[in-house]
mmCIF file of C-alpha atoms in Angstrom:
data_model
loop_
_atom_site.group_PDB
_atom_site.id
_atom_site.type_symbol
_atom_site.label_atom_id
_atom_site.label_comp_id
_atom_site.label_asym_id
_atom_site.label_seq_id
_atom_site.Cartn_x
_atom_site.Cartn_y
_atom_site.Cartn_z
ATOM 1 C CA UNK A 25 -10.404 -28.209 -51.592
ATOM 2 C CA UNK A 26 -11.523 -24.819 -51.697
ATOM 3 C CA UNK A 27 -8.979 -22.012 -51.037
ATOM 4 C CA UNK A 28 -9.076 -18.487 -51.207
ATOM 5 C CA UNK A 29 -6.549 -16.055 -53.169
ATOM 6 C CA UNK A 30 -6.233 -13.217 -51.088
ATOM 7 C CA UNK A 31 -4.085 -11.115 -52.981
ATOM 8 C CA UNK A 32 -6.534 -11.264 -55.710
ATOM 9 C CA UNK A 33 -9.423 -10.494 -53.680
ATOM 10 C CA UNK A 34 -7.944 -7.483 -51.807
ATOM 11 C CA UNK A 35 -6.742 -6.226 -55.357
ATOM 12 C CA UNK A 36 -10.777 -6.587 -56.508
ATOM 13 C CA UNK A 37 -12.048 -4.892 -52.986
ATOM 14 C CA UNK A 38 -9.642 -2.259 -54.171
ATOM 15 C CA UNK A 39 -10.073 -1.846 -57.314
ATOM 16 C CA UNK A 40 -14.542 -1.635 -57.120
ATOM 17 C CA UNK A 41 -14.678 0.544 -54.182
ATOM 18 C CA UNK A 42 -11.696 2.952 -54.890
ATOM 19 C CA UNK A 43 -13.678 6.029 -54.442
ATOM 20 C CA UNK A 44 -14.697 4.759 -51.213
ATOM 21 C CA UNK A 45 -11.393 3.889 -50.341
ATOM 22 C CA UNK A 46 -9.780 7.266 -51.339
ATOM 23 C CA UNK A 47 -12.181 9.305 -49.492
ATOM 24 C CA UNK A 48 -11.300 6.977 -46.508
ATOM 25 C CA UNK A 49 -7.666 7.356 -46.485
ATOM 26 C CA UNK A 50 -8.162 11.144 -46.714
ATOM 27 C CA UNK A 51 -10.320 11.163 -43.860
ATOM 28 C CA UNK A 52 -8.066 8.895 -41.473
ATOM 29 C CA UNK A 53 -5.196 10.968 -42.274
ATOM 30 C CA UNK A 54 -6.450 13.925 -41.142
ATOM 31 C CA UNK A 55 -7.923 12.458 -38.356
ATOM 32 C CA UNK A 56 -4.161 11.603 -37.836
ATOM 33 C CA UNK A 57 -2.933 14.795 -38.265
ATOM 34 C CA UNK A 58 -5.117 16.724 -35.634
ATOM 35 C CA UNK A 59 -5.285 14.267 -32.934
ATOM 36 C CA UNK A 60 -1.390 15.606 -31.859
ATOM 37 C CA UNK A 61 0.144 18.760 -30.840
ATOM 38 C CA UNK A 62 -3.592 20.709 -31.771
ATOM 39 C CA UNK A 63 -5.450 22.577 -28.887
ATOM 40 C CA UNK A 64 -9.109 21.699 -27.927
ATOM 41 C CA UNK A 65 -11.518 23.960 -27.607
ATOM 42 C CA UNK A 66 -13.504 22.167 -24.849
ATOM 43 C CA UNK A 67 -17.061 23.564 -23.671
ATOM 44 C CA UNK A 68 -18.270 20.458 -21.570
ATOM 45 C CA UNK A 69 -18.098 16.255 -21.641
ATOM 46 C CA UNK A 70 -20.473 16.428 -24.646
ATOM 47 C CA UNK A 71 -17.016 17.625 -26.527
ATOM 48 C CA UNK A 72 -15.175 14.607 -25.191
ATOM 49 C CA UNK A 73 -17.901 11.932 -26.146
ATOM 50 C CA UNK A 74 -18.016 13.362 -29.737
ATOM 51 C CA UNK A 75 -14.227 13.173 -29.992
ATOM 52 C CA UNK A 76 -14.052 9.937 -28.418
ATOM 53 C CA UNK A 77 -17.194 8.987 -30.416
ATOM 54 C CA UNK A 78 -15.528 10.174 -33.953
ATOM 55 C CA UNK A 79 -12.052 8.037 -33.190
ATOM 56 C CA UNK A 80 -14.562 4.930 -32.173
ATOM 57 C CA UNK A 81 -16.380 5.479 -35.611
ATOM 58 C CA UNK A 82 -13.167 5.957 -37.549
ATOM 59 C CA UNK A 83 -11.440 3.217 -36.435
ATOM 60 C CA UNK A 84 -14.241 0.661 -36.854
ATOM 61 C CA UNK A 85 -14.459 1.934 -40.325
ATOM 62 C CA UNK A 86 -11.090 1.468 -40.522
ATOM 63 C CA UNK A 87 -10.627 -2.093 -39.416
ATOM 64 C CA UNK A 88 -13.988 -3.043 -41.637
ATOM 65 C CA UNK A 89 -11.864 -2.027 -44.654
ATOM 66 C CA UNK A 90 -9.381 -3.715 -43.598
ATOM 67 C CA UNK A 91 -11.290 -6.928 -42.710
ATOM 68 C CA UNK A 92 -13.083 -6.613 -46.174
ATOM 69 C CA UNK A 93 -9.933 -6.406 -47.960
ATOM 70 C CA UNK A 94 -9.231 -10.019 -47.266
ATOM 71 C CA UNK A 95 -12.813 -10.921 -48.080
ATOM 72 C CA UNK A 96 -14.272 -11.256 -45.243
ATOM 73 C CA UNK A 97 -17.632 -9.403 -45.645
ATOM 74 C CA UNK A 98 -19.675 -11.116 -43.426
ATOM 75 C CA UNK A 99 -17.048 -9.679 -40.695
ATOM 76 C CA UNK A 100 -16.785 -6.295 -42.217
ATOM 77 C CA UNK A 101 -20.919 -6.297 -41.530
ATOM 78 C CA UNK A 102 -20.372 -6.593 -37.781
ATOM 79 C CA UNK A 103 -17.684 -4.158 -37.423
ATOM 80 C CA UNK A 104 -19.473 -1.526 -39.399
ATOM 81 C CA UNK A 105 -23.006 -2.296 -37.334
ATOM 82 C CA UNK A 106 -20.425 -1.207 -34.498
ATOM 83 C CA UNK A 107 -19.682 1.981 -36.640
ATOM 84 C CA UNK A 108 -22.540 3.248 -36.890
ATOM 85 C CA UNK A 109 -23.286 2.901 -33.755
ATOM 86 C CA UNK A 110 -20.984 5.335 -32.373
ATOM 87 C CA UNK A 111 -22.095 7.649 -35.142
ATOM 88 C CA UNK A 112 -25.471 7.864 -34.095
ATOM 89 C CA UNK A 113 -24.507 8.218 -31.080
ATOM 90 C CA UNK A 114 -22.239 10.804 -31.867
ATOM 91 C CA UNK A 115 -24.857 12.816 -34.397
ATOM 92 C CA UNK A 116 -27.739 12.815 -31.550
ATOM 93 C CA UNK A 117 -25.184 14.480 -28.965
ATOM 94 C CA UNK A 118 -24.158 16.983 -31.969
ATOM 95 C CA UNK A 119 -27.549 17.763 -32.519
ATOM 96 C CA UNK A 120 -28.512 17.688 -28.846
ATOM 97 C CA UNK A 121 -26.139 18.001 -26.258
ATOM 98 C CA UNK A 122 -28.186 17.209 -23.778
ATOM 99 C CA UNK A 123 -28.031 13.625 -25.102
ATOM 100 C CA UNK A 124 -24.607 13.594 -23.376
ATOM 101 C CA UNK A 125 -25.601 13.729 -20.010
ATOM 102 C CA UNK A 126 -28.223 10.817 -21.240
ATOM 103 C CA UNK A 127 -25.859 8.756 -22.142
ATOM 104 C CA UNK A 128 -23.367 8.862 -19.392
ATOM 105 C CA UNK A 129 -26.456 8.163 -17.253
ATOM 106 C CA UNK A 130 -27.196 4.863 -19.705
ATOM 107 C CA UNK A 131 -24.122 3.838 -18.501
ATOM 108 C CA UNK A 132 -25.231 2.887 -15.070
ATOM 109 C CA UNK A 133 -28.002 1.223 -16.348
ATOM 110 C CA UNK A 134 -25.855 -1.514 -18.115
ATOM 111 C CA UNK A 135 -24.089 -1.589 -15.158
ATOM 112 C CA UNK A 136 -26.993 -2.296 -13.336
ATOM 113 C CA UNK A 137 -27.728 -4.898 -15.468
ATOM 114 C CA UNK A 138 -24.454 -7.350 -16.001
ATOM 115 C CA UNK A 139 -24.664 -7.001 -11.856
ATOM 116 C CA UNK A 140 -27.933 -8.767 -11.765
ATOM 117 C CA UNK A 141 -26.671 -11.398 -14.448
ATOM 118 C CA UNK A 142 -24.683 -12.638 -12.386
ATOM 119 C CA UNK A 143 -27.410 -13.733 -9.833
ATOM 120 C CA UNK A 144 -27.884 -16.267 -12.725
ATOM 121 C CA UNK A 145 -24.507 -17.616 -12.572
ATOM 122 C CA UNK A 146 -24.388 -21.543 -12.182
ATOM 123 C CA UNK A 147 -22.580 -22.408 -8.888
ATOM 124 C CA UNK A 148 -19.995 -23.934 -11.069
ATOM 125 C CA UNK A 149 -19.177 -20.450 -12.664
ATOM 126 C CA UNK A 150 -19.330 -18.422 -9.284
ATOM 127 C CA UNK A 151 -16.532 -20.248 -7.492
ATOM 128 C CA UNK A 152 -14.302 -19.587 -9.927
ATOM 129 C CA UNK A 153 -14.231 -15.941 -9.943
ATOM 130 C CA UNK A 154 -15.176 -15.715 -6.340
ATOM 131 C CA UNK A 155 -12.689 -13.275 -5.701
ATOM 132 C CA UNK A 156 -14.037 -10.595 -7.916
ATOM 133 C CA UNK A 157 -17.444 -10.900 -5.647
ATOM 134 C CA UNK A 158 -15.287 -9.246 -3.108
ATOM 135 C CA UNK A 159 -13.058 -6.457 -5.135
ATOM 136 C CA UNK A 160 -13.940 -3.132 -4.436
ATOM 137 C CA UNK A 161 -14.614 -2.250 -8.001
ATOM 138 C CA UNK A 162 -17.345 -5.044 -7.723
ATOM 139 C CA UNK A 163 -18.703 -3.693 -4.635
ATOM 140 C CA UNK A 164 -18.742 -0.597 -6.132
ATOM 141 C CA UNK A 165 -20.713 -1.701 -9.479
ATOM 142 C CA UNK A 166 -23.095 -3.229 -7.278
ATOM 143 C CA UNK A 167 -23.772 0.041 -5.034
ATOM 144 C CA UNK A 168 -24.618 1.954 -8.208
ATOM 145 C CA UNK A 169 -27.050 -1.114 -9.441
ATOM 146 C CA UNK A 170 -29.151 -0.712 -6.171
ATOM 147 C CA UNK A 171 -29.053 3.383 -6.576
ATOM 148 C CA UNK A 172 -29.460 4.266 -10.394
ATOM 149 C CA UNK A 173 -32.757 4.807 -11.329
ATOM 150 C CA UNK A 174 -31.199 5.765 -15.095
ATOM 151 C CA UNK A 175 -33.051 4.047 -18.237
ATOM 152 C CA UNK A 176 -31.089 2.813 -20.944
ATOM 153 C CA UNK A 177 -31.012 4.193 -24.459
ATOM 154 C CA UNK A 178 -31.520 2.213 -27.155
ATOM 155 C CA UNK A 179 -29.491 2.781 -30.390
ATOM 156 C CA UNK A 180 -32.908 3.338 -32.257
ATOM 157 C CA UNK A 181 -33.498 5.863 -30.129
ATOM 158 C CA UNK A 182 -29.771 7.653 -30.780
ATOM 159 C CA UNK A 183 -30.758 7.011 -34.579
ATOM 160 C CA UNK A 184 -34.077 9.611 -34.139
ATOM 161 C CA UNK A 185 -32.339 12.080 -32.491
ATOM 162 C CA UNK A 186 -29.646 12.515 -35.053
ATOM 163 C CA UNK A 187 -31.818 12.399 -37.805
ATOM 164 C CA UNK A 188 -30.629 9.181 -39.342
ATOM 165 C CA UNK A 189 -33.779 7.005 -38.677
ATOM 166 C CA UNK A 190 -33.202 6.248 -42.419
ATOM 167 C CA UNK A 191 -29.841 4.674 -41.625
ATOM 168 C CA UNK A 192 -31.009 2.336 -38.686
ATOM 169 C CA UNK A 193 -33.650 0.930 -41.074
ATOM 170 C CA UNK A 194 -31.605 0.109 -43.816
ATOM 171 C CA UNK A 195 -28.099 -0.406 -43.368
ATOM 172 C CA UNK A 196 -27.773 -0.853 -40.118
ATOM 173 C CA UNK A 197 -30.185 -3.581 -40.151
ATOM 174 C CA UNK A 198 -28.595 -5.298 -42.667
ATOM 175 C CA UNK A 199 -25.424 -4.978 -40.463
ATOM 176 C CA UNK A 200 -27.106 -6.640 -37.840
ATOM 177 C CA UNK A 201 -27.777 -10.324 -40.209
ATOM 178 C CA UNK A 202 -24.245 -10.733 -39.812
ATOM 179 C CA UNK A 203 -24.095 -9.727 -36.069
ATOM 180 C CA UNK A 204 -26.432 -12.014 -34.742
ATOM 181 C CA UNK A 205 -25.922 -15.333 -37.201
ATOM 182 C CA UNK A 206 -29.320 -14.729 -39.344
ATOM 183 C CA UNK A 207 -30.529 -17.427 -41.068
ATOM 184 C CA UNK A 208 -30.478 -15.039 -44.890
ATOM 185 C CA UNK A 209 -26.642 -14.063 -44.219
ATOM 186 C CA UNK A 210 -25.408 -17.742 -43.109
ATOM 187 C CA UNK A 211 -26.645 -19.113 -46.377
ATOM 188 C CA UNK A 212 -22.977 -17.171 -47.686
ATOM 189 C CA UNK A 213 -20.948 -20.013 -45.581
ATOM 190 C CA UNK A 214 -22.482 -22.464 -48.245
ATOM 191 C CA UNK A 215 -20.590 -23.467 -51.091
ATOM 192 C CA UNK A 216 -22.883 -24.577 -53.555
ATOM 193 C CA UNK A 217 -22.685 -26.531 -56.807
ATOM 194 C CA UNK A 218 -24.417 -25.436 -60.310
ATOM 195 C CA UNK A 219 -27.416 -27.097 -59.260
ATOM 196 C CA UNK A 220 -27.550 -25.043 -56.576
ATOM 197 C CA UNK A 221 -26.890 -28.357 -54.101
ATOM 198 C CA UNK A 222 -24.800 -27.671 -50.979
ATOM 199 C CA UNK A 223 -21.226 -29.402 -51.428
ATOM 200 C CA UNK A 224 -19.010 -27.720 -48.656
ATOM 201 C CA UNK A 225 -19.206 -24.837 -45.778
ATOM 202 C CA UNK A 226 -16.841 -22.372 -46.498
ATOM 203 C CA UNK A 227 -14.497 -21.226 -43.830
ATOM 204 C CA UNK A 228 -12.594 -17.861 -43.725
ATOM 205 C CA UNK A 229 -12.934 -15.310 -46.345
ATOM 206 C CA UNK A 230 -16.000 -15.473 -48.425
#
């Protein structure tokens, strides 16, 4: 039966990416240390969304670490596609604040489309949550659906503006195997034998 020794593999984790690790901790205590009892200089929302942005990015990278730790890679992958996310999105509104106003706009536009999802929903589906058809806060969703003539932004496009085409290419792209179940990154749930014959699926960390 195949069984994983987690204590050994968050000492490994530890012990190969140290630097990494190190430069993390620094980084997430200050973060700790300014988010309390400091005053803001604020010059507009594109302030906000970069500080809200920065905790987003921070945390994720926190919780990846934490995930990988334990070895689970293949789960660290998704949390730090969501990582740099928010750091591109973050970088293109440093670089251009005009982005922010973009962005908030981009908002409407999802909203816009989970409301006309749910003209898909099965009968089945809709009587169940009936109710919410007739809360304000759907009403309202579905009065700024029919109005918003906003266009999405596509993370691609955050990625250009900040300068960090590079980084959507490469890593993030290889992030995004283990978001969407590609067929390369679930060959790691195999556990295969010397002859490189498939004996087992692995479950948990890997």
């Amino acid at each position: 039966m195949y069984q994983v020794d987690y204590p050994s593999v968050r000492a490994v984790v530890r012990r190969k990416y140290a630097i990494w690790m190190d430069a993390y901790a620094e980084i997430e205590s200050r973060c700790r240390q300014t988010q309390h009892g400091r005053t803001l200089r604020i010059d507009g929302q594109h302030h906000f969304l970069i500080m809200a942005l920065f905790s987003r990015t921070v945390s994720n990278t926190a919780a990846a670490m934490l995930v990988a730790e334990h070895g689970y890679n293949v789960q660290s992958k998704s949390l730090l596609r969501t990582a740099l996310e928010s750091m591109f999105v973050l970088a293109a509104i440093a670089k251009n604040p005009a982005m922010a106003e973009a962005y908030v706009q981009s908002g409407e536009r999802e909203i816009k489309r989970k409301i006309n999802k749910t003209r898909f929903w099965s009968a089945g589906l809709r009587s169940t949550v009936q109710s919410r058809f007739a809360s304000e806060g759907f009403k309202a969703s579905s009065c700024i659906a029919k109005s918003t003539t906003a266009r999405s932004l596509s993370i691609e496009e955050m990625a250009k503006v900040a300068g960090l085409h590079d980084w959507y290419l490469t890593g993030y792209s290889v992030f995004s195997d283990a978001v969407h179940g590609n067929i390369h990154d679930l060959e790691q749930q195999f556990i295969r034998s010397e002859d490189d014959e498939i004996q087992a699926i692995r479950s948990g960390a890997i």
